[in-house]
XYZ file of C-alpha atoms in Angstrom:
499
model
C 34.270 67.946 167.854
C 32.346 67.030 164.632
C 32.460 63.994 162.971
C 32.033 66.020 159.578
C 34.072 67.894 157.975
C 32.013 69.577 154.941
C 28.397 69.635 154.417
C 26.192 69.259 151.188
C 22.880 71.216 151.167
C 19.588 69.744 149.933
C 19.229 71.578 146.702
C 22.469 70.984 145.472
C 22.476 66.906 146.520
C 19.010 66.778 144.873
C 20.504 68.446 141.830
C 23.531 65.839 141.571
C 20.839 63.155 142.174
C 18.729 64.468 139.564
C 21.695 64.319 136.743
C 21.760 60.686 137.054
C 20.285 59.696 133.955
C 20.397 55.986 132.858
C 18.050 54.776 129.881
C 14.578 53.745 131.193
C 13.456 50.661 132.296
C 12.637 47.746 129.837
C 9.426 46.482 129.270
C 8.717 43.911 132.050
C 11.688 45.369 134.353
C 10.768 45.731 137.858
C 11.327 48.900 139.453
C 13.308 49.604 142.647
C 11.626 51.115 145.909
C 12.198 54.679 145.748
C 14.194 54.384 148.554
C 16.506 51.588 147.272
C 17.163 54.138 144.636
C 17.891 57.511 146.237
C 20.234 55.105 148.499
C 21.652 53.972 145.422
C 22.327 57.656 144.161
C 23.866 58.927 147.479
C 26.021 55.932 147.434
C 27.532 56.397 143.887
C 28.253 60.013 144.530
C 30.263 58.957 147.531
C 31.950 56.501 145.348
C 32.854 58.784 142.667
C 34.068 61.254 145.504
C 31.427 63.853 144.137
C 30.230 63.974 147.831
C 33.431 63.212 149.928
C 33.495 61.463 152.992
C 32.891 62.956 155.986
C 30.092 65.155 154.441
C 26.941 66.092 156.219
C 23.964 65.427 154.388
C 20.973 67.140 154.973
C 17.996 66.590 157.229
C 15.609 64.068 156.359
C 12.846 66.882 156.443
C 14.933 68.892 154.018
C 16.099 66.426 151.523
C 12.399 65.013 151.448
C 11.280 68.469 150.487
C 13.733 68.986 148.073
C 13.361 66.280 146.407
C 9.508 66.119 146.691
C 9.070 62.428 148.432
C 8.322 61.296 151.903
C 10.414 61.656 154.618
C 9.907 57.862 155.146
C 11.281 57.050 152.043
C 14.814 59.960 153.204
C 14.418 57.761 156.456
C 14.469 54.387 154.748
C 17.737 55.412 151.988
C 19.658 56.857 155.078
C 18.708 53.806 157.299
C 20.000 51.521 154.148
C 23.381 53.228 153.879
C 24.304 53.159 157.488
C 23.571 49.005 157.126
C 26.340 49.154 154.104
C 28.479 51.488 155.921
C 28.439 54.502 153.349
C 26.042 56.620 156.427
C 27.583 57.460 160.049
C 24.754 59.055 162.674
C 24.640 60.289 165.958
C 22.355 61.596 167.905
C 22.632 66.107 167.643
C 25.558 65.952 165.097
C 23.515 63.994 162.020
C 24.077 61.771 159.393
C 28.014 62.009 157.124
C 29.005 60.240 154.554
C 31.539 57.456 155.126
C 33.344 54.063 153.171
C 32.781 50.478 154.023
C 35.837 49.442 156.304
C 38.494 48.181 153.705
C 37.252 50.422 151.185
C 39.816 52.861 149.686
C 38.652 56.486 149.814
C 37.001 57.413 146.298
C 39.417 60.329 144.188
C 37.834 63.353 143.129
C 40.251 63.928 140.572
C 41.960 62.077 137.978
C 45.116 60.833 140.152
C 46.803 58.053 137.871
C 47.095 54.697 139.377
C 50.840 54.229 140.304
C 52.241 51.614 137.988
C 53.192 49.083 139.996
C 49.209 49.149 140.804
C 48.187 48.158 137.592
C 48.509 44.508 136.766
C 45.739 43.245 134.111
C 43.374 47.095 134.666
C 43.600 49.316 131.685
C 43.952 52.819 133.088
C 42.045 55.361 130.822
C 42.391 57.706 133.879
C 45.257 59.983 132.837
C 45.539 61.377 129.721
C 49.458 60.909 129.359
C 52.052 59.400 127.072
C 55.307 57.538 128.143
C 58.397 59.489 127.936
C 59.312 60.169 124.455
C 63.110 57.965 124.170
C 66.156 58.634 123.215
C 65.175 62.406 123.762
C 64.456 62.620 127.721
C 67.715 60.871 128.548
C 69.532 62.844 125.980
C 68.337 65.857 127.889
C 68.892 64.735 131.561
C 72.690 64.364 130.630
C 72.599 67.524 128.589
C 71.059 68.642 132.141
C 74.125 67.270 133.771
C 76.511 69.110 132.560
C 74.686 71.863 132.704
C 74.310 71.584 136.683
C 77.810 72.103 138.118
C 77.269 76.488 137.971
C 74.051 75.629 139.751
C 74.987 73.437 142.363
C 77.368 76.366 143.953
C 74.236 78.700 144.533
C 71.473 77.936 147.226
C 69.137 76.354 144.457
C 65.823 78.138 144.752
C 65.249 80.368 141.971
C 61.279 81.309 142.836
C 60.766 82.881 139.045
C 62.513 80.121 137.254
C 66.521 79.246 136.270
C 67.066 82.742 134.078
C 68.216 80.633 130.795
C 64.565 78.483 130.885
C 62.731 82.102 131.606
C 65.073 83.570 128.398
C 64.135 80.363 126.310
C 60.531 80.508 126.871
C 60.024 84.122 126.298
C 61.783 83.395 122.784
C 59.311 80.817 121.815
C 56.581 83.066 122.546
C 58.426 85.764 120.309
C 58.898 83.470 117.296
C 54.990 83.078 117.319
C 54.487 86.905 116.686
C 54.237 87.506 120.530
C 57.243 89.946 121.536
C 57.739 88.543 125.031
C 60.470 89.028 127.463
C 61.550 86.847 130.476
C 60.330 88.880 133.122
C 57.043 87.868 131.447
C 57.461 84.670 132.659
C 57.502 82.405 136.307
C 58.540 79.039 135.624
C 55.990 76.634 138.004
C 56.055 73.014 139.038
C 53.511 72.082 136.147
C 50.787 74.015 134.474
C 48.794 72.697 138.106
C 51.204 75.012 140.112
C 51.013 77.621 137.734
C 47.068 77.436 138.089
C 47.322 77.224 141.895
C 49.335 79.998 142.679
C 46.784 82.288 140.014
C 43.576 81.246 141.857
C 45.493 81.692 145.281
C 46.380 85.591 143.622
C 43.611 86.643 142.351
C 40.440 84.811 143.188
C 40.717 84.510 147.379
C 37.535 81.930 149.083
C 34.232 82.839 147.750
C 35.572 84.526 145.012
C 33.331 83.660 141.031
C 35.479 81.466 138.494
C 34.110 80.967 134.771
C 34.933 77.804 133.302
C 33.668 76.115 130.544
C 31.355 73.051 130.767
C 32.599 70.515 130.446
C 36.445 71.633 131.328
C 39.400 70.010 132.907
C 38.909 67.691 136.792
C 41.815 68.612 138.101
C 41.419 72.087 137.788
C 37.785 72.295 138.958
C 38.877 70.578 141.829
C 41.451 72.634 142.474
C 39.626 75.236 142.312
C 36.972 73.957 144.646
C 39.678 72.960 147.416
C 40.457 77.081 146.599
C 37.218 78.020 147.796
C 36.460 79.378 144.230
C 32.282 79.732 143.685
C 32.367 77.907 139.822
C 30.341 79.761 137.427
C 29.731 77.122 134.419
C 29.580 77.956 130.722
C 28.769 75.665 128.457
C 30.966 75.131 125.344
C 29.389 75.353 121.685
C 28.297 72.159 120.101
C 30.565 69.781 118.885
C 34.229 70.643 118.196
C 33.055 74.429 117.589
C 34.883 76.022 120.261
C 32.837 78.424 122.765
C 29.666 79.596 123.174
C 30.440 83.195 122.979
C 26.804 84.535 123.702
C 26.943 82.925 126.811
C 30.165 83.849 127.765
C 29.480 87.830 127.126
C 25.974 86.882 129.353
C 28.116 85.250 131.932
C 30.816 88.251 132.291
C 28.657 90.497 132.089
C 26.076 89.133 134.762
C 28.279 87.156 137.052
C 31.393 89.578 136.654
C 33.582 86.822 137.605
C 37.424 87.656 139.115
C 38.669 84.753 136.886
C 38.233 82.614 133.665
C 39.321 79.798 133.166
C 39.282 78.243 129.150
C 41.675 75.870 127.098
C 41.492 77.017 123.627
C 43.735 74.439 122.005
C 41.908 71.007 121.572
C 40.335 71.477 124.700
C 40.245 68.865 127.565
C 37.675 67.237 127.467
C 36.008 68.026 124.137
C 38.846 68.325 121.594
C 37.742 71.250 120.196
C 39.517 74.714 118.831
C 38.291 77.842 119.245
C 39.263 79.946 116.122
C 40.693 83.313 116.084
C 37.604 85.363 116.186
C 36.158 83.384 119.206
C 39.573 84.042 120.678
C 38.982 87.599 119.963
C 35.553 88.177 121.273
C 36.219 86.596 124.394
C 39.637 88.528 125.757
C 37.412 91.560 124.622
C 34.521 90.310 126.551
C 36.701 89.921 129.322
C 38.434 93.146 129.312
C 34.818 95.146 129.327
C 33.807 92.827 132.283
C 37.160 93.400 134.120
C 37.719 89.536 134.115
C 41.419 87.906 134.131
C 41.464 84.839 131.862
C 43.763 82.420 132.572
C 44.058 80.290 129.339
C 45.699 76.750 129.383
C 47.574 75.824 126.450
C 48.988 72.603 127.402
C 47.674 71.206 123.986
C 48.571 73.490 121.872
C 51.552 71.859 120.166
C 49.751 67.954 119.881
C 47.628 68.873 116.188
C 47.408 65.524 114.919
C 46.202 66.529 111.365
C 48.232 67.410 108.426
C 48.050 70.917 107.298
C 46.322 71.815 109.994
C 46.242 75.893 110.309
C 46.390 76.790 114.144
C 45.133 80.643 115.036
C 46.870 82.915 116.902
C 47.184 82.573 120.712
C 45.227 84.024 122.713
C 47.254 86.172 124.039
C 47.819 88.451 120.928
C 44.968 90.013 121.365
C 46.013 91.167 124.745
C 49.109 93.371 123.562
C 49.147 95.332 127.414
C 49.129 91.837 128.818
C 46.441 93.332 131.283
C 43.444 90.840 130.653
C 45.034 87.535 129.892
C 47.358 85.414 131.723
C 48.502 82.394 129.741
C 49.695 78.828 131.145
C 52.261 76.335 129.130
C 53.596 73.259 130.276
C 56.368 70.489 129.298
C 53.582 67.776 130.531
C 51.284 66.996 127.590
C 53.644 67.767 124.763
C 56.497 65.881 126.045
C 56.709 63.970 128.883
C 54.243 64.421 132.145
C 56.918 63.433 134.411
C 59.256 66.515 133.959
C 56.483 68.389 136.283
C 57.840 71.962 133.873
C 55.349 74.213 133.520
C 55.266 78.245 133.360
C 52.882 81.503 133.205
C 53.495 84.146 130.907
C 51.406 87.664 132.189
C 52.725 91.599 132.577
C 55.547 92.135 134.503
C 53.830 93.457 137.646
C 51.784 90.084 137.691
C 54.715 87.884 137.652
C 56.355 90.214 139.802
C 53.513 89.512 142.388
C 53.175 85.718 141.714
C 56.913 85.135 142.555
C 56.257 87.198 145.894
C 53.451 85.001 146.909
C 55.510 81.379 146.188
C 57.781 82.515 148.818
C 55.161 81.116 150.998
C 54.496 77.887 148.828
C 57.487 76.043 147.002
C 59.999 78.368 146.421
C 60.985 76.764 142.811
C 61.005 74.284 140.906
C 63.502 71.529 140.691
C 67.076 72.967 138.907
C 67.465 69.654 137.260
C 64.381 69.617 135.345
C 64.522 73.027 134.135
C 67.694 72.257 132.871
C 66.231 69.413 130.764
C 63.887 71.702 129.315
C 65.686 74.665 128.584
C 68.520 71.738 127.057
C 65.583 70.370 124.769
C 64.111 73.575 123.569
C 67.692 74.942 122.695
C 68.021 72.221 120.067
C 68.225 69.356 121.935
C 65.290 67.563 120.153
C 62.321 69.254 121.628
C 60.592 69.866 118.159
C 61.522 66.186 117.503
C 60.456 64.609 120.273
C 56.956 66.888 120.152
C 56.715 65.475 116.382
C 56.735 61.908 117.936
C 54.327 62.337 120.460
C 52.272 63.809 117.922
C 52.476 60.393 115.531
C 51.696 58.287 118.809
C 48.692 60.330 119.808
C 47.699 59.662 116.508
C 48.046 56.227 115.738
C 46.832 55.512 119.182
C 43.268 58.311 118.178
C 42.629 56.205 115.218
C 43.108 53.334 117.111
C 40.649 53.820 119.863
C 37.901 55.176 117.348
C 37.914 52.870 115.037
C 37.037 49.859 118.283
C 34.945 52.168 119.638
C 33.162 52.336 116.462
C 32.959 48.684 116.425
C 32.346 47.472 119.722
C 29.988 50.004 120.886
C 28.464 51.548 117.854
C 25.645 53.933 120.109
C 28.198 55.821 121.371
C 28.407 58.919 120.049
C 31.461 61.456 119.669
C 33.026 63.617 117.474
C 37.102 62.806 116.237
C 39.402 66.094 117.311
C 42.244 67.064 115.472
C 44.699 67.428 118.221
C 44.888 67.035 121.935
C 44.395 63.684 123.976
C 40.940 62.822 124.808
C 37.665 61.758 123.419
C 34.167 63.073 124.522
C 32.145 60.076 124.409
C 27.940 60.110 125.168
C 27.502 56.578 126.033
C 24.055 55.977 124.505
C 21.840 56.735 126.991
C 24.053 54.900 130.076
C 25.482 56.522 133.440
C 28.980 57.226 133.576
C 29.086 56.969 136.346
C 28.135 53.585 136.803
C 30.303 52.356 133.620
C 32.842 53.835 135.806
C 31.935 51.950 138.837
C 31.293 48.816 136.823
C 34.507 49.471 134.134
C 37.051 48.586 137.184
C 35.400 45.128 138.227
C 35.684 44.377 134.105
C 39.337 45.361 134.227
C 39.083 49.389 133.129
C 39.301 52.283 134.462
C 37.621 55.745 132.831
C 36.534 58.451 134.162
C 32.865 59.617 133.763
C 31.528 62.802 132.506
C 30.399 64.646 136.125
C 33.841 64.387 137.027
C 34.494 67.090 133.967
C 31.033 69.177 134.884
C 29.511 71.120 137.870
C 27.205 69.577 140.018
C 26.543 66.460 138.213
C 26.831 67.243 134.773
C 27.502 65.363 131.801
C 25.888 62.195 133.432
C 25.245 60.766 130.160
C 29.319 60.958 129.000
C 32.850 59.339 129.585
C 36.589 60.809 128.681
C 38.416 58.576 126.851
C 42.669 58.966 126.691
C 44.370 58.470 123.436
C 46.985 56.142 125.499
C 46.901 52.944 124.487
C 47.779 51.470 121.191
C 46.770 48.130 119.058
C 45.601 45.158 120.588
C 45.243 47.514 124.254
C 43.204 49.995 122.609
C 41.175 47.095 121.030
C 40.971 45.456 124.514
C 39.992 48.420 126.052
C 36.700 48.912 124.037
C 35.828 45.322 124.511
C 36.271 45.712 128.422
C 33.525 48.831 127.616
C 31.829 46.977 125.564
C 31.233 44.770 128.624
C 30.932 47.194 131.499
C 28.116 48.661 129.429
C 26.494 45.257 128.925
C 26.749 44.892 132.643
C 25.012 48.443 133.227
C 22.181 47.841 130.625
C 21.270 44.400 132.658
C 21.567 46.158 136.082
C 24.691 44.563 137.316
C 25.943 45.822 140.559
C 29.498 45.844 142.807
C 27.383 44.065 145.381
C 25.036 41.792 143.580
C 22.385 44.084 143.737
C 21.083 45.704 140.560
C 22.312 49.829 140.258
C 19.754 52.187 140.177
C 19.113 55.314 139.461
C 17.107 58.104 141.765
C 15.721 61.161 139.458
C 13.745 63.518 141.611
């Protein structure tokens, strides 16, 4: 039996390798052997769980080719992480990736820290708010006495509790988007809504389009799917999407799925307006591409006045192109796990077929919150708060940003959660690696990409407030110090391999 349970070929570890950029050496700094380096590299993608453990890594021969050095120098990195416990050999079944004993294993998504876990680290990991008080309790007792008609039936209700379905197909209707609720299949967060769309329509092997940068979790998701990613990068800035590419990448790739966020977009922040929104479900259509748009964000504008365009969705009347995802997660309160797709008939018909072999439903209670707080139970209020904290905490977070690292570069959304940062030239991944030993957590820019992207960028939350979010930059502030000297987890300075 192998000791591996995935393998990573040389092109595409030579590519991640390569996207390790880090600014270049000082005058007077002395280099690292080139095979203290590339041992460096490998390591930090195992840390960052961009190569998991247990992966096979390629031949010395091969990786030497690809990455045009000697196969003494392959020999001499591989020999190095075996001696720090990252590299596992034996003889006929090659060299995987491993941890140190007492290591934990590295995430390869954005997982947050459980909060008992804490203590003095600022997590910058997750990009959600505490629950928005007096509202959730206000609905878990409006949920309560709600429940008793519930409890007397077997409980699984695979398309969602009829009276959430009814409510969310109204909201849709009172934006100009006639919708009825057996548009809708009500999903354990926009993540299971996701899930069970890639498990539908895009089986292993099977192209996905997603923008670059776009969400972790979902890449990952989609990767554990099997999916083949197709990247397309967004538009510059807060501009939206790159719609020459996309028509290129539809066209060429003819991907079975797309997958975009159109409302402050996660990472970026941006919005694309209504005749990017336009172009692309047309774009789509002619290539025979389902897009699966995530609007998670769409209610947390943060700006005044702000006009939103029209979802993306309206310009699929015959509901045959686009599939849309919404969720309770972002705009109120994470830990309600309420999320939902709306698509044709006949598509939720056939998603609620194929949960019969996942979850069968989604927990009654919950949906009973959420159909309570959208029925006038304080939804629109509580969504109005969130909205002020997401603020406060934005303008926060930029302005000691601004201060304490003033090379960092970024542009300030007007809605959503997170902030695209390009960190002056560091790695983000090794701020990351450094960030926890200085007391923060954040997450760095490949996490967000496709095969190593985005080395040059981190994702900052708008979750902490005040003094925090003032504490926070000065713990980056530090971890980039740290970086910029060559400051390493083990003494040793980090360095970076570039083929």
């Amino acid at each position: 039996m192998a000791d591996w349970t995935s393998a990573v070929g040389a092109a595409q570890l030579a590519r991640q390798l390569g996207a390790q950029q880090t600014r270049p050496a000082g005058p007077g700094t002395r280099r690292p052997p080139a095979y203290r380096a590339l041992a460096d590299g490998i390591r930090l993608l195992v840390l960052e769980g961009r190569v998991p453990v247990a992966t096979r890594l390629p031949a010395e021969r091969e990786l030497a080719l690809a990455l045009s050095v000697s196969r003494t120098t392959v020999a001499a990195a591989y020999e190095a992480l075996r001696a720090e416990g990252f590299l596992e050999s034996r003889r006929g079944a090659g060299s995987w990736t491993a941890v140190p004993a007492g290591n934990p294993l590295p995430a390869r998504g954005l997982e947050p820290l459980p909060p008992e876990s804490l203590g003095s680290l600022i997590d910058l990991g997750c990009a959600a708010l505490p629950a928005p008080e007096p509202w959730l309790s206000r609905a878990f007792h409006g949920a309560l006495e709600d429940l008793p008609p519930y409890a007397h039936t077997h409980g699984d209700y695979p398309a969602g509790l009829p009276a959430l379905r009814q409510t969310i197909a109204d909201r849709y209707t009172r934006r100009g988007i006639p919708t009825m609720p057996e548009q809708i299949m009500v999903t354990t967060g926009a993540m299971g809504a996701i899930d069970a769309i890639c498990h539908l329509f895009a089986g292993r092997g099977e192209r996905i389009a997603v923008e670059s940068p776009s969400y972790a979790n979902i890449l990952q998701l989609m990767r554990e799917a099997g999916a083949r990613l197709v990247p397309v990068a967004m538009a510059e800035g807060l501009s939206g999407w790159d719609l020459p590419r996309w028509r290129q990448v539809l066209r060429d790739a003819a991907p079975r799925l797309a997958y975009v966020v159109a409302d402050f977009h996660n990472p970026t922040g941006a919005l694309a307006d209504d005749a990017q929104r336009r172009a692309l479900v047309d774009a789509a259509r002619s290539a025979g591409t389902v897009l699966v748009v995530d609007e998670t964000m769409s209610e947390l504008h943060l700006e005044d006045g702000i006009e939103l365009p029209r979802p993306v969705c309206s310009y699929d009347p015959a509901g045959g192109t686009v599939l849309t995802v919404g969720s309770a997660s972002k705009a109120f309160w994470a830990g309600l796990r309420i999320g939902w797709v709306r698509a044709s008939p006949e598509v939720i018909r056939s998603l609620v077929a194929a949960r019969a072999y996942a979850d069968l439903g989604t927990p009654v209670l919950e949906q009973l919150a959420v159909t309570w707080l959208m029925r006038g139970g304080g939804w629109e209020e509580a969504v109005a708060l969130r909205r002020a904290q997401a603020r406060e905490n934005r303008d926060t977070l930029v302005e000691a940003v601004r201060r304490e690292l003033p090379d960092w570069e970024f542009e300030v959304p007007r809605g959503g959660l997170t902030l695209w940062v390009r960190t002056g030239g560091l790695s983000g991944s090794r701020l990351a690696e450094v960030g926890e030993r200085v007391g923060i957590r954040v997450p760095s820019g490949p996490r967000f990409g496709v095969d190593g992207a985005f080395e040059g960028y981190v994702r900052l939350p708008f979750t902490v407030a005040g003094p925090v979010a003032d504490e926070a930059a000065a713990r980056l502030a530090a971890a980039a110090r740290l970086v910029r000297a060559g400051a390493s987890g083990t003494g040793e300075t980090p360095r970076t391999f570039v083929a």
